[in-house]
Coordinates of C-alpha atoms in Angstrom, one line a residue:
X1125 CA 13.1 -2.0 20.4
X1126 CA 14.2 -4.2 17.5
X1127 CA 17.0 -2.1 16.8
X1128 CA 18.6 -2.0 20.2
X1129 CA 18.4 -5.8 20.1
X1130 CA 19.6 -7.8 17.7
X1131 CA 19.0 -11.3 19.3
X1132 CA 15.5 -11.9 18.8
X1133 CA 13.0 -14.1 17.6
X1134 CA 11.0 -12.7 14.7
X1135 CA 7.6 -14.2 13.9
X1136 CA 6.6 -12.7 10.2
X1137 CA 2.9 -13.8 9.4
X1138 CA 1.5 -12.8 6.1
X1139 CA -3.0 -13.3 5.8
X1140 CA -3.4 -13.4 2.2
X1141 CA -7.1 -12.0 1.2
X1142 CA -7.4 -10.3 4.4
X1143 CA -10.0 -8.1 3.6
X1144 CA -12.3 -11.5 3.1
X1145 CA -11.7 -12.4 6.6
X1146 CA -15.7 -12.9 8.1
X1147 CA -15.2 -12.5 11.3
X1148 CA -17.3 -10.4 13.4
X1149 CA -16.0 -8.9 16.6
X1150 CA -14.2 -11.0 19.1
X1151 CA -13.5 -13.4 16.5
X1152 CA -9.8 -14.0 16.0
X1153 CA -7.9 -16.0 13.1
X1154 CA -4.7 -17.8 14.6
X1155 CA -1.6 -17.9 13.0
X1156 CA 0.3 -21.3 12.3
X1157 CA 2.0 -22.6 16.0
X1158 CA 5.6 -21.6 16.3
X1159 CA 7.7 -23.3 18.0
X1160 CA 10.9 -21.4 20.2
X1161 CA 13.4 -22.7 22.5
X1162 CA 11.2 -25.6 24.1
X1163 CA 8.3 -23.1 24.2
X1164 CA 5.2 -22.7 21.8
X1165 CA 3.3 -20.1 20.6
X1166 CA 0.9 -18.1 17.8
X1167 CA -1.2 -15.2 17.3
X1168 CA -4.2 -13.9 17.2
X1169 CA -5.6 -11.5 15.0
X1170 CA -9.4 -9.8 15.1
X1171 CA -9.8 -8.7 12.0
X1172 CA -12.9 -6.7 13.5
X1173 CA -11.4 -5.9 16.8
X1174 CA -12.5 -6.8 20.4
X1175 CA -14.9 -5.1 22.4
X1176 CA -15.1 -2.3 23.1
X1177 CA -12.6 -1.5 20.2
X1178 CA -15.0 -3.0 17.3
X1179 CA -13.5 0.0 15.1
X1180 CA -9.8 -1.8 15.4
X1181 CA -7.9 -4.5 14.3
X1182 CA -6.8 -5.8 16.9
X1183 CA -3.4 -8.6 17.6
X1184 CA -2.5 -10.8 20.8
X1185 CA 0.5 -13.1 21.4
X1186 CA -0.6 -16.6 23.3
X1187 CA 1.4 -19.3 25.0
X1188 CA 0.3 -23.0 23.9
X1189 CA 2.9 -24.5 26.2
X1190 CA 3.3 -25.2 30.3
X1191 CA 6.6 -23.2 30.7
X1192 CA 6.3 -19.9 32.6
X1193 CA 8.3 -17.0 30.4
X1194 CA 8.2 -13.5 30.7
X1195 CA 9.2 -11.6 28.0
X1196 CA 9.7 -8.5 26.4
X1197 CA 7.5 -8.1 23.0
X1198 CA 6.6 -6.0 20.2
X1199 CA 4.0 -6.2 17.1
X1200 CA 3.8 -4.1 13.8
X1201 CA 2.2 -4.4 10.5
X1202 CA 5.2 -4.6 7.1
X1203 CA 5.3 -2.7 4.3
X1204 CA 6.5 -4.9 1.6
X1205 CA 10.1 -3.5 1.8
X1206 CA 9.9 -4.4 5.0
X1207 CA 9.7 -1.5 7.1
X1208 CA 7.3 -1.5 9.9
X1209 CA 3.9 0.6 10.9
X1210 CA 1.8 1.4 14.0
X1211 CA 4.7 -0.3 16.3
X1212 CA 3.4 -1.0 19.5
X1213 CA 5.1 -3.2 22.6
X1214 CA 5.1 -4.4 25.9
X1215 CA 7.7 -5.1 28.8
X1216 CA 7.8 -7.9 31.7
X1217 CA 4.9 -9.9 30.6
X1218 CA 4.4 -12.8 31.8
X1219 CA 3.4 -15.9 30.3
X1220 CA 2.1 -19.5 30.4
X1221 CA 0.1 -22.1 28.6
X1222 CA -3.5 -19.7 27.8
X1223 CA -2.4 -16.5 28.6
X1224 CA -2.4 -14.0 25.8
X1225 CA -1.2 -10.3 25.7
X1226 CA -1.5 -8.0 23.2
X1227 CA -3.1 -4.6 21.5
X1228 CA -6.8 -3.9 21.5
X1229 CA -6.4 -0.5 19.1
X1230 CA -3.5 -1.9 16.9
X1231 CA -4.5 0.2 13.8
X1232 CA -8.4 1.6 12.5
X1233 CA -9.6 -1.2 10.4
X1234 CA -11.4 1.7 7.9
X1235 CA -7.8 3.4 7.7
X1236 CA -5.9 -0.2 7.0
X1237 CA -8.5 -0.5 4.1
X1238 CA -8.4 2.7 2.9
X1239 CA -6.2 5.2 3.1
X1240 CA -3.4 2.7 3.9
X1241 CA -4.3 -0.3 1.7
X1242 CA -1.7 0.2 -1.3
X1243 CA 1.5 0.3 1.5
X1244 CA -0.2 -1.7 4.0
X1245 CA -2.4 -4.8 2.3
X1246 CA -0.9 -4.6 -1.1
X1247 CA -2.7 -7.2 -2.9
X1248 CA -4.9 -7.9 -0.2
X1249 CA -1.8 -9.5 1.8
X1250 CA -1.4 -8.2 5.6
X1251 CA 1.7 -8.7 6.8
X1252 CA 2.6 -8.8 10.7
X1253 CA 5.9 -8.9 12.6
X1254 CA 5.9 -9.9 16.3
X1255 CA 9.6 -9.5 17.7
X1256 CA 10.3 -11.5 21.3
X1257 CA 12.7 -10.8 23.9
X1258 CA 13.3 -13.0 26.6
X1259 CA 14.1 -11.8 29.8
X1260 CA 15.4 -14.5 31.3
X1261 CA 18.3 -15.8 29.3
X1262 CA 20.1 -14.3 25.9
X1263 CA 19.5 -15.7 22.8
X1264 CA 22.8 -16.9 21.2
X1265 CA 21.4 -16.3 18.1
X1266 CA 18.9 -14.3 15.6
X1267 CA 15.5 -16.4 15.1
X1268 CA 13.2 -16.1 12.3
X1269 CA 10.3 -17.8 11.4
X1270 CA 7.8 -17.4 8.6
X1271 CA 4.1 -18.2 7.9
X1272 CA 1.5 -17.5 5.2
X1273 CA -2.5 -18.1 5.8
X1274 CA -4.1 -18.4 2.8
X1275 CA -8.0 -17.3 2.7
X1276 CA -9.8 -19.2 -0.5
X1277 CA -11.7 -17.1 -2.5
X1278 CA -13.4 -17.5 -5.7
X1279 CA -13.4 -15.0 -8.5
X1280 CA -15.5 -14.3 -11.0
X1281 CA -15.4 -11.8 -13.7
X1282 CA -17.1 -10.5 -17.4
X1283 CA -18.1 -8.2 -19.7
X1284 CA -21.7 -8.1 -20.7
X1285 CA -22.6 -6.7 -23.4
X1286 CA -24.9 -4.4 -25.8
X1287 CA -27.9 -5.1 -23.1
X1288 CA -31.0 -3.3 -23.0
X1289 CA -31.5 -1.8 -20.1
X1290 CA -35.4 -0.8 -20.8
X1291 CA -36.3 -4.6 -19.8
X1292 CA -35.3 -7.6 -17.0
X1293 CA -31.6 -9.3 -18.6
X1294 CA -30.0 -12.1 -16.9
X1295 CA -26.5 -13.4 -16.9
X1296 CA -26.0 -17.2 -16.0
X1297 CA -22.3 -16.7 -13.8
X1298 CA -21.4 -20.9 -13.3
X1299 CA -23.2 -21.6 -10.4
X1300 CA -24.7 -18.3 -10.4
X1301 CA -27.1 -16.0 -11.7
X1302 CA -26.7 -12.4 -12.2
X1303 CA -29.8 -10.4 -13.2
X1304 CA -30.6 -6.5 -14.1
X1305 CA -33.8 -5.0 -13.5
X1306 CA -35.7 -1.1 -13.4
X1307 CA -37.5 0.0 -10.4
X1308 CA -38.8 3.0 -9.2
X1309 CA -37.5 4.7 -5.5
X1310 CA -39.5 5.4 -3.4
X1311 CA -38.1 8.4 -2.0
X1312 CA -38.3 10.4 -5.4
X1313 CA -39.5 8.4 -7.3
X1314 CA -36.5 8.1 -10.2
X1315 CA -36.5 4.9 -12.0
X1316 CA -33.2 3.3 -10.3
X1317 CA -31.4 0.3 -12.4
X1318 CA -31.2 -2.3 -9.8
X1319 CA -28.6 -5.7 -9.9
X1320 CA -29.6 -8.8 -8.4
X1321 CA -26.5 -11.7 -7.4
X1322 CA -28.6 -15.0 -6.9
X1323 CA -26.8 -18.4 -6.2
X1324 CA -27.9 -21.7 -4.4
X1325 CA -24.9 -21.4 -2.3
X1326 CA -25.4 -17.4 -0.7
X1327 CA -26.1 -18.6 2.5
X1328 CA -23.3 -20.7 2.6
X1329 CA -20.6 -18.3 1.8
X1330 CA -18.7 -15.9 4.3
X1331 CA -18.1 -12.7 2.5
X1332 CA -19.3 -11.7 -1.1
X1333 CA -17.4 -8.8 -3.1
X1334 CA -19.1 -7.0 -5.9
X1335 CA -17.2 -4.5 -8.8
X1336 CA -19.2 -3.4 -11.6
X1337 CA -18.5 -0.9 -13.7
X1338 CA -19.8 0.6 -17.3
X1339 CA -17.8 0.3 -20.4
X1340 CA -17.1 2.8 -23.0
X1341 CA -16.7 2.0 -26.6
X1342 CA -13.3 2.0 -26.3
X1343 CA -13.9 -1.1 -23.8
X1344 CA -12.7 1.1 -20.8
X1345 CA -14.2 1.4 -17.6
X1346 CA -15.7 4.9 -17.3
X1347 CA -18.0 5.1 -14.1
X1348 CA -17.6 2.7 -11.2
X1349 CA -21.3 1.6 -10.1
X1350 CA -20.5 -0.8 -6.7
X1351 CA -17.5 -1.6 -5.5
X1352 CA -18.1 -2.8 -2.3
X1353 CA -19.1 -6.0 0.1
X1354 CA -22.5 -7.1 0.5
X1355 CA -24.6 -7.8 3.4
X1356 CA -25.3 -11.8 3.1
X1357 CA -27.9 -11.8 5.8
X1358 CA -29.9 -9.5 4.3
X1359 CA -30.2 -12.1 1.1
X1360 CA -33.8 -13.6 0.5
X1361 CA -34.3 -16.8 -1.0
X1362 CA -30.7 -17.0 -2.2
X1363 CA -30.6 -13.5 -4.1
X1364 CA -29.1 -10.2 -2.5
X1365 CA -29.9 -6.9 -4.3
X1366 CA -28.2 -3.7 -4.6
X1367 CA -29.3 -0.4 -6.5
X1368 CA -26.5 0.5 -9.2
X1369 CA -27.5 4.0 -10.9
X1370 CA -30.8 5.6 -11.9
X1371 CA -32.0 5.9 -15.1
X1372 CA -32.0 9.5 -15.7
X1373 CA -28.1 9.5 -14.3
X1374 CA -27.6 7.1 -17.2
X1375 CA -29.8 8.9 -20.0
X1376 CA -28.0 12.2 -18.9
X1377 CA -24.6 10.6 -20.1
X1378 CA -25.8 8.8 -23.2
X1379 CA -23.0 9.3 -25.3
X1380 CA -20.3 8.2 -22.7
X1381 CA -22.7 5.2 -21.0
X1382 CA -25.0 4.4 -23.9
X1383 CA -22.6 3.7 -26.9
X1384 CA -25.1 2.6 -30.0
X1385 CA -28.0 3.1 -27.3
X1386 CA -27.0 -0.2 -25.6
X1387 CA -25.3 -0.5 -21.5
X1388 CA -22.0 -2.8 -21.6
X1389 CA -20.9 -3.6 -18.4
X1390 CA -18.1 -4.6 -16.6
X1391 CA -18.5 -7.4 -13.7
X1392 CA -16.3 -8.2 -11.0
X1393 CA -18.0 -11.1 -8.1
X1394 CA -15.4 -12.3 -5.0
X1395 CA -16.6 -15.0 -3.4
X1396 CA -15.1 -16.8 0.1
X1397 CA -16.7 -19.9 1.3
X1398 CA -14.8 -19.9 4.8
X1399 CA -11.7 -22.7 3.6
X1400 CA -8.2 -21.8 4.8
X1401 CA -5.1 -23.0 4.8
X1402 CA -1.8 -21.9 6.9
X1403 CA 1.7 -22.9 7.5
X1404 CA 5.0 -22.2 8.4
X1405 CA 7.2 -21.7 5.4
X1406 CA 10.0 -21.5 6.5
X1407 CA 12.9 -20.9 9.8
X1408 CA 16.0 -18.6 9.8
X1409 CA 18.9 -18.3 12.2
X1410 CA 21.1 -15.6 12.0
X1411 CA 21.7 -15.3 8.2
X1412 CA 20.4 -18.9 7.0
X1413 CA 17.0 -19.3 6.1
X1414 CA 15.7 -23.1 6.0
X1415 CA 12.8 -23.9 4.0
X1416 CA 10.3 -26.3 5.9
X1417 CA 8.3 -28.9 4.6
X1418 CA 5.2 -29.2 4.0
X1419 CA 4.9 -32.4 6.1
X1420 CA 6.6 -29.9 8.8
X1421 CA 3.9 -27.5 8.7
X1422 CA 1.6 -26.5 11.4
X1423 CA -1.8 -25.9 10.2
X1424 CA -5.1 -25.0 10.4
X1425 CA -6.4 -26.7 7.8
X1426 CA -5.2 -29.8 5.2
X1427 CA -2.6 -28.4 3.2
X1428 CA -2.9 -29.7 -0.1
X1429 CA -1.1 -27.5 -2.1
X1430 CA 3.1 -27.1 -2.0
X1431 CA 4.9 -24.4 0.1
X1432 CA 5.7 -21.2 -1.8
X1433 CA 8.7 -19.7 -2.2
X1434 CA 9.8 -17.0 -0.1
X1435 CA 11.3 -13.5 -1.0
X1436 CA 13.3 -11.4 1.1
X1437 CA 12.8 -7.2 -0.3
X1438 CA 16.5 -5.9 0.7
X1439 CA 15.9 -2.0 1.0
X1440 CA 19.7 -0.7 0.0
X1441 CA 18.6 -2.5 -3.7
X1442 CA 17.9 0.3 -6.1
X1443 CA 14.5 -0.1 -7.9
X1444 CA 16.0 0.3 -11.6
X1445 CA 12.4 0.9 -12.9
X1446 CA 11.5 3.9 -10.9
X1447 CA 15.6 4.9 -11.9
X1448 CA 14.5 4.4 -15.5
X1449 CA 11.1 6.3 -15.7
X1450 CA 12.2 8.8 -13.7
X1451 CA 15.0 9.2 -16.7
X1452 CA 12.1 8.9 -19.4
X1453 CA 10.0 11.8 -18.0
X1454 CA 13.1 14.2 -16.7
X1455 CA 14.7 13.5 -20.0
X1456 CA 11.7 13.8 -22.5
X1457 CA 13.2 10.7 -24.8
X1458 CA 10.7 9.6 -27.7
X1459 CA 7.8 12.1 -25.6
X1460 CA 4.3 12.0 -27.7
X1461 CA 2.0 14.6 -25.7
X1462 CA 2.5 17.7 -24.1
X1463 CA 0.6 18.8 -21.3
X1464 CA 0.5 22.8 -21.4
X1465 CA 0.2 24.4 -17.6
X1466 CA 0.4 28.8 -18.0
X1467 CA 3.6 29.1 -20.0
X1468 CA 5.1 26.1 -18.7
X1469 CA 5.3 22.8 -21.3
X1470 CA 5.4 19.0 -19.8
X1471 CA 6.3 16.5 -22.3
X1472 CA 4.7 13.5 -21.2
X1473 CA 3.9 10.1 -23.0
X1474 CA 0.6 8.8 -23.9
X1475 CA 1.4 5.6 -22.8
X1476 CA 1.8 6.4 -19.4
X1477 CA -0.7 8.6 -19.1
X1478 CA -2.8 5.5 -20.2
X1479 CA -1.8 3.1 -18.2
X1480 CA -2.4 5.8 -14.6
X1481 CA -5.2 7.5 -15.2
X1482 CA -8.7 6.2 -16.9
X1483 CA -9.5 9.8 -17.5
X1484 CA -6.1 10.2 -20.1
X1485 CA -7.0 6.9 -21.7
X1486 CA -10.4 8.4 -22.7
X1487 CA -9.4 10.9 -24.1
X1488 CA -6.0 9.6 -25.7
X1489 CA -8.4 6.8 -27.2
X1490 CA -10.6 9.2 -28.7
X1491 CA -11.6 11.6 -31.4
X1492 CA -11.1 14.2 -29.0
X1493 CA -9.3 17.4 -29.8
X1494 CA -6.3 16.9 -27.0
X1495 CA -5.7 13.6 -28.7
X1496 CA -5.3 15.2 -31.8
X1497 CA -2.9 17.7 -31.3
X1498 CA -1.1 15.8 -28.8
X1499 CA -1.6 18.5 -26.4
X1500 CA -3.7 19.0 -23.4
X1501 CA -4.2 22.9 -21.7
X1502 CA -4.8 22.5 -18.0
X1503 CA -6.2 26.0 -16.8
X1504 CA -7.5 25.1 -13.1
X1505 CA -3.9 23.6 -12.2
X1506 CA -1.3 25.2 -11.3
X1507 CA 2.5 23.7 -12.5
X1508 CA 4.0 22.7 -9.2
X1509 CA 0.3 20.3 -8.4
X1510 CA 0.9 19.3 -11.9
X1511 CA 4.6 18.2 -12.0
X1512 CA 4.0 16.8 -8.3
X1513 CA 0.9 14.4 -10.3
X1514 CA 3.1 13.3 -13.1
X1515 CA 6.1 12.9 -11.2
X1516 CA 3.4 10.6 -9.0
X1517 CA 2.3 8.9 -12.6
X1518 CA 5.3 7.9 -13.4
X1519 CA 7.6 7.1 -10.1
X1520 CA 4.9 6.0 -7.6
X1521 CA 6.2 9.0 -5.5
X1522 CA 4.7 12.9 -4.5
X1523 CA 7.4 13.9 -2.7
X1524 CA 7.3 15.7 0.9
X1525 CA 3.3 17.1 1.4
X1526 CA 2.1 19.8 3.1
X1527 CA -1.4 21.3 3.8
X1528 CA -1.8 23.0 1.1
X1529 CA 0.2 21.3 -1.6
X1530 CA -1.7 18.0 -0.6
X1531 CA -5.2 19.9 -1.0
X1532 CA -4.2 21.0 -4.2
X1533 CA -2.8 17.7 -5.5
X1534 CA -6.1 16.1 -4.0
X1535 CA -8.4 18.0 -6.6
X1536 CA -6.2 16.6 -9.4
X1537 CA -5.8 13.3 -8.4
X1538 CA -9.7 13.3 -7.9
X1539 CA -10.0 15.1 -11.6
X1540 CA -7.9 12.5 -13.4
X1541 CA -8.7 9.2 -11.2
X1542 CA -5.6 8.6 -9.3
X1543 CA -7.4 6.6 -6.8
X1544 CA -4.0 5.9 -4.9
X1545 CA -3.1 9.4 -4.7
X1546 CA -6.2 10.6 -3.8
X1547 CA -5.5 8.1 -0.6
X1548 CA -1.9 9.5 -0.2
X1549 CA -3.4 13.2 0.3
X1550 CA -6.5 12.0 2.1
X1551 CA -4.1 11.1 4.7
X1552 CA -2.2 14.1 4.6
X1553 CA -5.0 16.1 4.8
X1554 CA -6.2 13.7 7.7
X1555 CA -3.2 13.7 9.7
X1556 CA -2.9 17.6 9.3
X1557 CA -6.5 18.2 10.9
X1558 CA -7.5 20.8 13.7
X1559 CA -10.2 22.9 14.8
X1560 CA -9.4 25.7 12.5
X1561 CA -9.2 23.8 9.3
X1562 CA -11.8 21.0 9.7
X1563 CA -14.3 22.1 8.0
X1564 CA -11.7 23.2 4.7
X1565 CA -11.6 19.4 4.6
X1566 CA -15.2 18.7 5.0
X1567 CA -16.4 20.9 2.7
X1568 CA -13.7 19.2 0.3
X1569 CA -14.6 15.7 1.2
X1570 CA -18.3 16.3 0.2
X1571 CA -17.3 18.2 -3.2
X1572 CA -15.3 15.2 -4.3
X1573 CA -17.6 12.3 -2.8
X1574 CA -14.9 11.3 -0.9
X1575 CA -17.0 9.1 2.2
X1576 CA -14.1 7.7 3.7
X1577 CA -12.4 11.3 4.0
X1578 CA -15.5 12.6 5.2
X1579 CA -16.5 10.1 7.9
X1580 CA -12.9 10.6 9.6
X1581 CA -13.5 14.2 9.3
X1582 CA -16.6 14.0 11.6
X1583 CA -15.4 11.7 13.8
X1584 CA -12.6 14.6 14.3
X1585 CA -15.3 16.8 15.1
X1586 CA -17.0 14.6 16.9
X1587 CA -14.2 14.2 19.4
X1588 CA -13.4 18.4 19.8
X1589 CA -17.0 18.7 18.7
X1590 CA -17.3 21.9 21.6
X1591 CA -14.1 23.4 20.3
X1592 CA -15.3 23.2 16.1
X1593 CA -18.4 24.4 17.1
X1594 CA -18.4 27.1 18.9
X1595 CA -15.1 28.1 16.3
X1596 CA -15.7 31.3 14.1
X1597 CA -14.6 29.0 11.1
X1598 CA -17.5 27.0 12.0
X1599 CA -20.2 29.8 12.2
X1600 CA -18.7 31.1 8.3
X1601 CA -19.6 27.3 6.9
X1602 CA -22.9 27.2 8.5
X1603 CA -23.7 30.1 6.4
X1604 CA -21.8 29.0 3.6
X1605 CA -22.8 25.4 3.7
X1606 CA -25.7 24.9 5.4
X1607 CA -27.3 21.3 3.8
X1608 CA -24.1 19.8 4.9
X1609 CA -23.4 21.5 8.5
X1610 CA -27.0 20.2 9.0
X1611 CA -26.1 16.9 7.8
X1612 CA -23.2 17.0 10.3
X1613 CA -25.1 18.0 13.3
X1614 CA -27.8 15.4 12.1
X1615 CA -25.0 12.9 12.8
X1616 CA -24.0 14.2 15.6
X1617 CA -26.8 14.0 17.4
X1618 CA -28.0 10.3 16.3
X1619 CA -24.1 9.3 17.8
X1620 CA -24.7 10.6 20.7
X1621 CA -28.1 9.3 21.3
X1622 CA -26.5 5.7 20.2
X1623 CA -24.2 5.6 23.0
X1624 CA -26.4 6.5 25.7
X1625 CA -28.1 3.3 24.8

């Protein structure tokens, strides 16, 4: 729609920290009030949907003012060059002061945090274009405006070091406490090393973020133990607990998690106390954009803190970095390691390598062999999945997918811990699904511990469930994978029994 009209009011919201928003179903955050040609209006966004579409995040446009309009309209999320995502619009709606329109099942909340975070909520920002058309008049000219909500959040993060895990350690964090402690589980009985996040101000706080990982002796994150939110209802007297990795698990890797016998840990704790601030930062018409002032700006909040500067991304702008790397790895110049794949040589550099993947900075900080001969022999790769990975390590890009290039390039991203192009063939593989196939990408989901990859997966069959399961593929992985067809039907069944309650 926005092409075919160019005179249009563009409303361009960006929620900064969006995945700290604490709002439960039917609760919506508003945008800043923008005003248009007499009338005024702002949107809604639920970060957790509205009933019945809890899975969603959902978007509506409201009318503050008395006029009566009606109006063409569409909404879309940005990537930060600007181009837009899950489109959706409406015609000949009308509107007046309280009535709101808009999409229930805008895009799958799971989805905008996973497999379409790094395009989608790069650093945590969400980014929303609403595009009005008025139907009864024409707009003499393009209309812009621009807002920014800002979500408070407060970060802490630490290395602790050389602790003995054998006994109860604490960490004093500020205002917190951070504790470590060994317990057994009680469904088999493994001795499980458990953290505990204790503050005087839990209960007060809308969403709590925990990232802990163990270090190396080369200081470098080797095993991610949480990396999730936490349930603060569940907290008793001001402490929340949360199991991190047993003790045998960490015993059987003593040489990579146990340096000098001791457990050095790397801590990550988000905090958000429910503050916001918004405002509009600024207007455009046709080609001018007009910075507004603080003293201007609509708000939700006090805004105590100057207007930031805002930058336009202008797509037919070259990125001269991606041009330059692209040269350095086509070109070999000042190459340190080669990467061996069959008969075929990649000259790569160990600086790169470092900086993409935590599995090449282990060993290319490390006594290991490949370091020192500069030369690494991949046998269970073949060269296109490997060139496709570096020319993904050092441009950001993979190039066109299909099925079976992405399932290929999935088992090496997964090997060397390219989380974001794991993500990029997750979707592939997602958006390539069918009866046939399905259970290929089960079966690979649960080889790789991929739980976002395999929950979409049976939510797939769970929506052709009579056509997967009465399918000759899935008879073959019932015999081949039995624990986890089981697991599958196990689900099954207990969604099905949820929803006739």
């Amino acid at each position: 729609m926005t092409e075919e009209r160019g005179k249009v009011l563009k409303f361009i919201w960006k929620v900064e920290n969006f995945s700290y928003c604490w709002y439960e179903t039917n609760d919506f955050l508003g945008s800043p009030r923008f005003d248009w040609e007499g009338t005024a209006w702002c949107l809604k966004l639920y970060p957790k949907g509205r009933t019945p579409h809890a899975n969603y995040v959902s978007v509506y446009l409201e009318m503050l003012s008395p006029e009566e309009f009606t109006i063409d309209f569409e909404i879309a999320l940005l990537r930060p060059n600007g181009a837009s995502e899950y489109v959706k619009e409406m015609k000949d709606r009308g509107f007046r002061r309280g009535s709101k329109h808009g999409f229930d099942a805008l895009v799958v909340r799971e989805r905008l945090l996973g497999a379409k975070k790094s395009t989608l909520l790069p650093k945590d920002i969400l980014t929303i274009q609403c595009c009005i058309f008025p139907k009864d008049f024409e707009l003499e000219a393009y209309n812009e405006v621009i807002a920014r909500t800002h979500i408070e959040i407060e970060r802490c993060r630490l290395q602790w070091k050389q602790i003995d895990y054998t006994r109860n350690n604490s960490m004093p964090l500020a205002d917190s406490l951070f504790q470590l402690s060994v317990s057994s589980e009680s469904n088999n009985q493994h001795d499980v090393l458990t953290g505990e996040f204790c503050s005087n101000y839990l209960l007060d706080c809308k969403a709590l973020h925990v990232k802990i990982g163990i270090l190396d002796s080369n200081n470098s994150v080797v095993k991610l133990l949480v990396n999730n939110f936490l349930d603060i209802e569940s907290a008793s007297e001001g402490c929340l607990s949360f199991p991190l990795i047993t003790v045998p698990e960490l015993q059987e890797n003593e040489s990579l998690y146990l340096p000098d016998g001791k457990l050095n840990l790397d801590c990550e704790f988000t905090l958000c106390d429910g503050l916001q601030h918004s405002q509009i930062e600024g207007t455009a018409q046709d080609t001018t954009f007009m910075p507004v002032s603080v003293y201007e700006t609509a708000s939700s909040s006090q805004i105590d803190v100057p207007p930031k500067k805002f930058l336009y991304c202008i797509d037919n702008v070259p990125s001269s970095l991606k041009n330059d790397f692209q040269n350095l790895y086509e070109e070999g110049t000042l190459s340190d390691f080669a990467i061996k794949v069959g008969d075929k040589n990649f000259n790569v550099h160990k600086a790169v390598l470092c900086a993409r993947s935590p599995v090449f900075k282990s060993m290319l900080t490390s006594n290991m062999k490949e370091n020192e001969k500069n030369m690494v022999d991949i046998s269970d790769l073949e060269e296109d999945t490997v060139s496709r990975m570096l020319t993904f390590m050092y441009m950001d890009m993979a190039g066109n997918l299909d099925w079976d290039a992405a399932k290929k390039l999935y088992f090496a991203a997964d090997k060397y811990g390219l989380i974001t192009l794991k993500r990029l063939c997750s979707e592939v593989l997602y958006q390539n699904l069918s009866v046939t196939n399905v259970v290929e990408v089960l079966a690979l989901s649960n080889m790789h511990a991929d739980e976002y990859l395999k929950k979409i997966t049976v939510e797939f069959i769970s929506d052709h469930e009579r056509e997967v399961l009465f399918s000759t593929q899935w008879k073959a992985f019932m015999t081949e994978y039995s624990n986890l067809a089981a697991e599958t039907m196990h689900k099954l069944y207990v969604e099905k029994a949820n929803n006739r309650h």
